[in-house]
Amino acid sequence: HATMLHCAELGCAFAQAFLAEMSVGKERFHWASLAAAQGERDGFYWLGTCYRIGAGCVKDAEMEKENFLAASNLGHIMGTSALAMMFD
């Protein structure tokens, strides 16, 4: 993880999304936010997950939907599935 952490701290969106997946709570929200801000589809997915469960943020269904939609639009299968489950 040390190499990924170094890359994430240097601004690598892929590494930030990887750390979001490996983290919980505020740390997950932090890394997911940074990755999503750069357009990383995994970042959008994990940010949507944070908003769904309130990990490091207040639960927000609108932000959850927005981030899952962004992930889905970038071809993220789990993002598409999570978005569909919101309307089930």
mmCIF file of N, CA and C in Angstrom:
data_model
loop_
_atom_site.group_PDB
_atom_site.id
_atom_site.type_symbol
_atom_site.label_atom_id
_atom_site.label_comp_id
_atom_site.label_asym_id
_atom_site.label_seq_id
_atom_site.Cartn_x
_atom_site.Cartn_y
_atom_site.Cartn_z
ATOM 1 N N HIS A 1 0.811 -1.212 0.000
ATOM 2 C CA HIS A 1 0.000 0.000 0.000
ATOM 3 C C HIS A 1 0.848 1.267 0.000
ATOM 4 N N ALA A 2 2.087 1.168 0.411
ATOM 5 C CA ALA A 2 2.931 2.355 0.505
ATOM 6 C C ALA A 2 3.117 3.018 -0.848
ATOM 7 N N THR A 3 3.307 2.229 -1.889
ATOM 8 C CA THR A 3 3.483 2.789 -3.225
ATOM 9 C C THR A 3 2.196 3.437 -3.715
ATOM 10 N N MET A 4 1.057 2.768 -3.479
ATOM 11 C CA MET A 4 -0.234 3.330 -3.880
ATOM 12 C C MET A 4 -0.501 4.626 -3.119
ATOM 13 N N LEU A 5 -0.184 4.643 -1.844
ATOM 14 C CA LEU A 5 -0.390 5.851 -1.047
ATOM 15 C C LEU A 5 0.448 6.997 -1.612
ATOM 16 N N HIS A 6 1.684 6.713 -1.944
ATOM 17 C CA HIS A 6 2.557 7.737 -2.509
ATOM 18 C C HIS A 6 1.986 8.259 -3.827
ATOM 19 N N CYS A 7 1.553 7.362 -4.693
ATOM 20 C CA CYS A 7 0.964 7.762 -5.973
ATOM 21 C C CYS A 7 -0.306 8.591 -5.756
ATOM 22 N N ALA A 8 -1.142 8.156 -4.811
ATOM 23 C CA ALA A 8 -2.389 8.877 -4.522
ATOM 24 C C ALA A 8 -2.090 10.277 -4.014
ATOM 25 N N GLU A 9 -1.108 10.386 -3.152
ATOM 26 C CA GLU A 9 -0.739 11.694 -2.613
ATOM 27 C C GLU A 9 -0.181 12.613 -3.697
ATOM 28 N N LEU A 10 0.406 12.027 -4.735
ATOM 29 C CA LEU A 10 0.917 12.812 -5.864
ATOM 30 C C LEU A 10 -0.187 13.197 -6.854
ATOM 31 N N GLY A 11 -1.402 12.667 -6.625
ATOM 32 C CA GLY A 11 -2.543 13.050 -7.451
ATOM 33 C C GLY A 11 -3.019 12.026 -8.455
ATOM 34 N N CYS A 12 -2.529 10.805 -8.394
ATOM 35 C CA CYS A 12 -2.960 9.759 -9.319
ATOM 36 C C CYS A 12 -4.386 9.312 -8.976
ATOM 37 N N ALA A 13 -5.322 9.590 -9.880
ATOM 38 C CA ALA A 13 -6.727 9.276 -9.637
ATOM 39 C C ALA A 13 -6.965 7.777 -9.459
ATOM 40 N N PHE A 14 -6.273 6.944 -10.234
ATOM 41 C CA PHE A 14 -6.440 5.493 -10.101
ATOM 42 C C PHE A 14 -6.033 5.037 -8.705
ATOM 43 N N ALA A 15 -4.899 5.530 -8.213
ATOM 44 C CA ALA A 15 -4.428 5.165 -6.874
ATOM 45 C C ALA A 15 -5.392 5.688 -5.810
ATOM 46 N N GLN A 16 -5.940 6.874 -6.009
ATOM 47 C CA GLN A 16 -6.900 7.427 -5.059
ATOM 48 C C GLN A 16 -8.155 6.553 -5.001
ATOM 49 N N ALA A 17 -8.629 6.106 -6.155
ATOM 50 C CA ALA A 17 -9.805 5.232 -6.190
ATOM 51 C C ALA A 17 -9.502 3.890 -5.542
ATOM 52 N N PHE A 18 -8.299 3.374 -5.755
ATOM 53 C CA PHE A 18 -7.891 2.115 -5.123
ATOM 54 C C PHE A 18 -7.903 2.268 -3.606
ATOM 55 N N LEU A 19 -7.367 3.364 -3.108
ATOM 56 C CA LEU A 19 -7.351 3.586 -1.656
ATOM 57 C C LEU A 19 -8.760 3.796 -1.114
ATOM 58 N N ALA A 20 -9.647 4.394 -1.905
ATOM 59 C CA ALA A 20 -11.042 4.529 -1.480
ATOM 60 C C ALA A 20 -11.668 3.155 -1.266
ATOM 61 N N GLU A 21 -11.384 2.239 -2.183
ATOM 62 C CA GLU A 21 -11.922 0.875 -2.067
ATOM 63 C C GLU A 21 -11.386 0.167 -0.831
ATOM 64 N N MET A 22 -10.139 0.418 -0.497
ATOM 65 C CA MET A 22 -9.487 -0.260 0.627
ATOM 66 C C MET A 22 -9.752 0.407 1.971
ATOM 67 N N SER A 23 -10.414 1.556 1.967
ATOM 68 C CA SER A 23 -10.608 2.341 3.183
ATOM 69 C C SER A 23 -12.057 2.288 3.653
ATOM 70 N N VAL A 24 -12.292 2.908 4.794
ATOM 71 C CA VAL A 24 -13.646 3.045 5.336
ATOM 72 C C VAL A 24 -13.826 4.466 5.866
ATOM 73 N N GLY A 25 -15.077 4.837 6.089
ATOM 74 C CA GLY A 25 -15.397 6.091 6.751
ATOM 75 C C GLY A 25 -14.864 7.330 6.042
ATOM 76 N N LYS A 26 -14.344 8.254 6.850
ATOM 77 C CA LYS A 26 -13.860 9.538 6.326
ATOM 78 C C LYS A 26 -12.716 9.359 5.338
ATOM 79 N N GLU A 27 -11.876 8.358 5.582
ATOM 80 C CA GLU A 27 -10.762 8.116 4.668
ATOM 81 C C GLU A 27 -11.279 7.688 3.297
ATOM 82 N N ARG A 28 -12.296 6.825 3.256
ATOM 83 C CA ARG A 28 -12.891 6.404 1.979
ATOM 84 C C ARG A 28 -13.468 7.616 1.252
ATOM 85 N N PHE A 29 -14.195 8.433 1.992
ATOM 86 C CA PHE A 29 -14.804 9.619 1.395
ATOM 87 C C PHE A 29 -13.734 10.555 0.823
ATOM 88 N N HIS A 30 -12.664 10.731 1.565
ATOM 89 C CA HIS A 30 -11.564 11.594 1.129
ATOM 90 C C HIS A 30 -10.991 11.132 -0.209
ATOM 91 N N TRP A 31 -10.578 9.875 -0.274
ATOM 92 C CA TRP A 31 -9.942 9.362 -1.486
ATOM 93 C C TRP A 31 -10.926 9.302 -2.652
ATOM 94 N N ALA A 32 -12.162 8.904 -2.378
ATOM 95 C CA ALA A 32 -13.166 8.833 -3.445
ATOM 96 C C ALA A 32 -13.452 10.215 -4.017
ATOM 97 N N SER A 33 -13.529 11.215 -3.150
ATOM 98 C CA SER A 33 -13.780 12.584 -3.603
ATOM 99 C C SER A 33 -12.666 13.077 -4.522
ATOM 100 N N LEU A 34 -11.427 12.812 -4.135
ATOM 101 C CA LEU A 34 -10.290 13.242 -4.956
ATOM 102 C C LEU A 34 -10.290 12.540 -6.311
ATOM 103 N N ALA A 35 -10.551 11.240 -6.305
ATOM 104 C CA ALA A 35 -10.564 10.480 -7.562
ATOM 105 C C ALA A 35 -11.712 10.928 -8.462
ATOM 106 N N ALA A 36 -12.899 11.102 -7.886
ATOM 107 C CA ALA A 36 -14.063 11.524 -8.672
ATOM 108 C C ALA A 36 -13.847 12.915 -9.261
ATOM 109 N N ALA A 37 -13.196 13.786 -8.526
ATOM 110 C CA ALA A 37 -12.938 15.138 -9.012
ATOM 111 C C ALA A 37 -12.085 15.131 -10.277
ATOM 112 N N GLN A 38 -11.355 14.037 -10.478
ATOM 113 C CA GLN A 38 -10.530 13.891 -11.681
ATOM 114 C C GLN A 38 -11.207 13.047 -12.762
ATOM 115 N N GLY A 39 -12.460 12.636 -12.493
ATOM 116 C CA GLY A 39 -13.210 11.872 -13.491
ATOM 117 C C GLY A 39 -12.968 10.377 -13.457
ATOM 118 N N GLU A 40 -12.387 9.866 -12.393
ATOM 119 C CA GLU A 40 -12.113 8.425 -12.267
ATOM 120 C C GLU A 40 -13.417 7.690 -11.935
ATOM 121 N N ARG A 41 -13.799 6.746 -12.789
ATOM 122 C CA ARG A 41 -15.090 6.073 -12.612
ATOM 123 C C ARG A 41 -15.197 5.318 -11.300
ATOM 124 N N ASP A 42 -14.118 4.690 -10.844
ATOM 125 C CA ASP A 42 -14.160 4.014 -9.549
ATOM 126 C C ASP A 42 -14.334 5.033 -8.419
ATOM 127 N N GLY A 43 -13.778 6.214 -8.597
ATOM 128 C CA GLY A 43 -13.966 7.279 -7.611
ATOM 129 C C GLY A 43 -15.433 7.649 -7.482
ATOM 130 N N PHE A 44 -16.111 7.803 -8.631
ATOM 131 C CA PHE A 44 -17.549 8.102 -8.599
ATOM 132 C C PHE A 44 -18.319 6.985 -7.908
ATOM 133 N N TYR A 45 -17.960 5.742 -8.216
ATOM 134 C CA TYR A 45 -18.664 4.610 -7.600
ATOM 135 C C TYR A 45 -18.508 4.629 -6.076
ATOM 136 N N TRP A 46 -17.270 4.780 -5.614
ATOM 137 C CA TRP A 46 -17.052 4.760 -4.163
ATOM 138 C C TRP A 46 -17.631 5.986 -3.485
ATOM 139 N N LEU A 47 -17.669 7.107 -4.167
ATOM 140 C CA LEU A 47 -18.294 8.292 -3.605
ATOM 141 C C LEU A 47 -19.806 8.081 -3.485
ATOM 142 N N GLY A 48 -20.400 7.466 -4.496
ATOM 143 C CA GLY A 48 -21.821 7.117 -4.412
ATOM 144 C C GLY A 48 -22.094 6.185 -3.254
ATOM 145 N N THR A 49 -21.204 5.232 -3.048
ATOM 146 C CA THR A 49 -21.346 4.303 -1.925
ATOM 147 C C THR A 49 -21.259 5.049 -0.596
ATOM 148 N N CYS A 50 -20.339 5.989 -0.503
ATOM 149 C CA CYS A 50 -20.218 6.792 0.718
ATOM 150 C C CYS A 50 -21.524 7.521 1.020
ATOM 151 N N TYR A 51 -22.094 8.150 0.007
ATOM 152 C CA TYR A 51 -23.350 8.872 0.207
ATOM 153 C C TYR A 51 -24.497 7.926 0.528
ATOM 154 N N ARG A 52 -24.455 6.712 0.017
ATOM 155 C CA ARG A 52 -25.516 5.736 0.304
ATOM 156 C C ARG A 52 -25.505 5.324 1.767
ATOM 157 N N ILE A 53 -24.308 5.067 2.316
ATOM 158 C CA ILE A 53 -24.228 4.541 3.681
ATOM 159 C C ILE A 53 -23.812 5.576 4.719
ATOM 160 N N GLY A 54 -23.467 6.775 4.270
ATOM 161 C CA GLY A 54 -23.034 7.804 5.206
ATOM 162 C C GLY A 54 -21.611 7.588 5.694
ATOM 163 N N ALA A 55 -20.733 7.123 4.817
ATOM 164 C CA ALA A 55 -19.329 6.868 5.179
ATOM 165 C C ALA A 55 -18.523 8.151 5.017
ATOM 166 N N GLY A 56 -18.250 8.808 6.122
ATOM 167 C CA GLY A 56 -17.476 10.038 6.076
ATOM 168 C C GLY A 56 -18.271 11.247 5.640
ATOM 169 N N CYS A 57 -19.569 11.090 5.504
ATOM 170 C CA CYS A 57 -20.448 12.173 5.053
ATOM 171 C C CYS A 57 -21.866 11.878 5.545
ATOM 172 N N VAL A 58 -22.738 12.825 5.331
ATOM 173 C CA VAL A 58 -24.158 12.622 5.634
ATOM 174 C C VAL A 58 -24.781 11.856 4.471
ATOM 175 N N LYS A 59 -25.658 10.897 4.776
ATOM 176 C CA LYS A 59 -26.361 10.189 3.712
ATOM 177 C C LYS A 59 -27.096 11.197 2.837
ATOM 178 N N ASP A 60 -27.006 10.998 1.518
ATOM 179 C CA ASP A 60 -27.619 11.936 0.585
ATOM 180 C C ASP A 60 -27.988 11.169 -0.684
ATOM 181 N N ALA A 61 -29.270 10.863 -0.819
ATOM 182 C CA ALA A 61 -29.737 10.049 -1.949
ATOM 183 C C ALA A 61 -29.492 10.738 -3.291
ATOM 184 N N GLU A 62 -29.595 12.056 -3.334
ATOM 185 C CA GLU A 62 -29.375 12.777 -4.591
ATOM 186 C C GLU A 62 -27.907 12.691 -5.016
ATOM 187 N N MET A 63 -26.988 12.867 -4.063
ATOM 188 C CA MET A 63 -25.562 12.760 -4.369
ATOM 189 C C MET A 63 -25.183 11.308 -4.681
ATOM 190 N N GLU A 64 -25.827 10.382 -4.008
ATOM 191 C CA GLU A 64 -25.618 8.957 -4.304
ATOM 192 C C GLU A 64 -25.962 8.692 -5.761
ATOM 193 N N LYS A 65 -27.150 9.123 -6.168
ATOM 194 C CA LYS A 65 -27.619 8.907 -7.536
ATOM 195 C C LYS A 65 -26.700 9.606 -8.542
ATOM 196 N N GLU A 66 -26.315 10.835 -8.257
ATOM 197 C CA GLU A 66 -25.456 11.597 -9.167
ATOM 198 C C GLU A 66 -24.125 10.883 -9.412
ATOM 199 N N ASN A 67 -23.539 10.352 -8.348
ATOM 200 C CA ASN A 67 -22.243 9.688 -8.483
ATOM 201 C C ASN A 67 -22.355 8.320 -9.125
ATOM 202 N N PHE A 68 -23.383 7.564 -8.793
ATOM 203 C CA PHE A 68 -23.581 6.281 -9.459
ATOM 204 C C PHE A 68 -23.876 6.484 -10.948
ATOM 205 N N LEU A 69 -24.609 7.541 -11.280
ATOM 206 C CA LEU A 69 -24.885 7.840 -12.685
ATOM 207 C C LEU A 69 -23.596 8.205 -13.415
ATOM 208 N N ALA A 70 -22.747 9.005 -12.779
ATOM 209 C CA ALA A 70 -21.467 9.365 -13.400
ATOM 210 C C ALA A 70 -20.614 8.123 -13.636
ATOM 211 N N ALA A 71 -20.567 7.233 -12.651
ATOM 212 C CA ALA A 71 -19.811 5.988 -12.796
ATOM 213 C C ALA A 71 -20.391 5.149 -13.924
ATOM 214 N N SER A 72 -21.713 5.047 -13.952
ATOM 215 C CA SER A 72 -22.398 4.269 -14.984
ATOM 216 C C SER A 72 -22.122 4.827 -16.373
ATOM 217 N N ASN A 73 -22.168 6.140 -16.507
ATOM 218 C CA ASN A 73 -21.914 6.780 -17.804
ATOM 219 C C ASN A 73 -20.498 6.531 -18.306
ATOM 220 N N LEU A 74 -19.592 6.207 -17.373
ATOM 221 C CA LEU A 74 -18.216 5.903 -17.749
ATOM 222 C C LEU A 74 -17.982 4.397 -17.909
ATOM 223 N N GLY A 75 -19.076 3.619 -17.887
ATOM 224 C CA GLY A 75 -18.987 2.185 -18.133
ATOM 225 C C GLY A 75 -18.725 1.334 -16.906
ATOM 226 N N HIS A 76 -18.957 1.874 -15.711
ATOM 227 C CA HIS A 76 -18.717 1.123 -14.477
ATOM 228 C C HIS A 76 -19.925 0.229 -14.196
ATOM 229 N N ILE A 77 -19.753 -1.077 -14.337
ATOM 230 C CA ILE A 77 -20.862 -2.037 -14.215
ATOM 231 C C ILE A 77 -21.502 -1.987 -12.830
ATOM 232 N N MET A 78 -20.698 -1.953 -11.783
ATOM 233 C CA MET A 78 -21.259 -1.913 -10.426
ATOM 234 C C MET A 78 -21.989 -0.590 -10.186
ATOM 235 N N GLY A 79 -21.504 0.490 -10.797
ATOM 236 C CA GLY A 79 -22.201 1.770 -10.705
ATOM 237 C C GLY A 79 -23.573 1.694 -11.358
ATOM 238 N N THR A 80 -23.635 1.037 -12.508
ATOM 239 C CA THR A 80 -24.900 0.849 -13.209
ATOM 240 C C THR A 80 -25.856 0.015 -12.362
ATOM 241 N N SER A 81 -25.345 -1.042 -11.774
ATOM 242 C CA SER A 81 -26.158 -1.917 -10.928
ATOM 243 C C SER A 81 -26.665 -1.174 -9.690
ATOM 244 N N ALA A 82 -25.776 -0.407 -9.044
ATOM 245 C CA ALA A 82 -26.165 0.349 -7.848
ATOM 246 C C ALA A 82 -27.234 1.387 -8.192
ATOM 247 N N LEU A 83 -27.098 2.024 -9.351
ATOM 248 C CA LEU A 83 -28.076 3.006 -9.803
ATOM 249 C C LEU A 83 -29.418 2.325 -10.038
ATOM 250 N N ALA A 84 -29.404 1.182 -10.698
ATOM 251 C CA ALA A 84 -30.652 0.454 -10.970
ATOM 252 C C ALA A 84 -31.336 0.035 -9.679
ATOM 253 N N MET A 85 -30.566 -0.361 -8.678
ATOM 254 C CA MET A 85 -31.163 -0.785 -7.398
ATOM 255 C C MET A 85 -31.839 0.376 -6.669
ATOM 256 N N MET A 86 -31.436 1.605 -6.970
ATOM 257 C CA MET A 86 -32.092 2.745 -6.351
ATOM 258 C C MET A 86 -33.545 2.888 -6.815
ATOM 259 N N PHE A 87 -33.845 2.339 -7.997
ATOM 260 C CA PHE A 87 -35.184 2.468 -8.563
ATOM 261 C C PHE A 87 -35.975 1.175 -8.498
ATOM 262 N N ASP A 88 -35.439 0.201 -7.787
ATOM 263 C CA ASP A 88 -36.079 -1.111 -7.678
ATOM 264 C C ASP A 88 -37.198 -1.086 -6.662
#
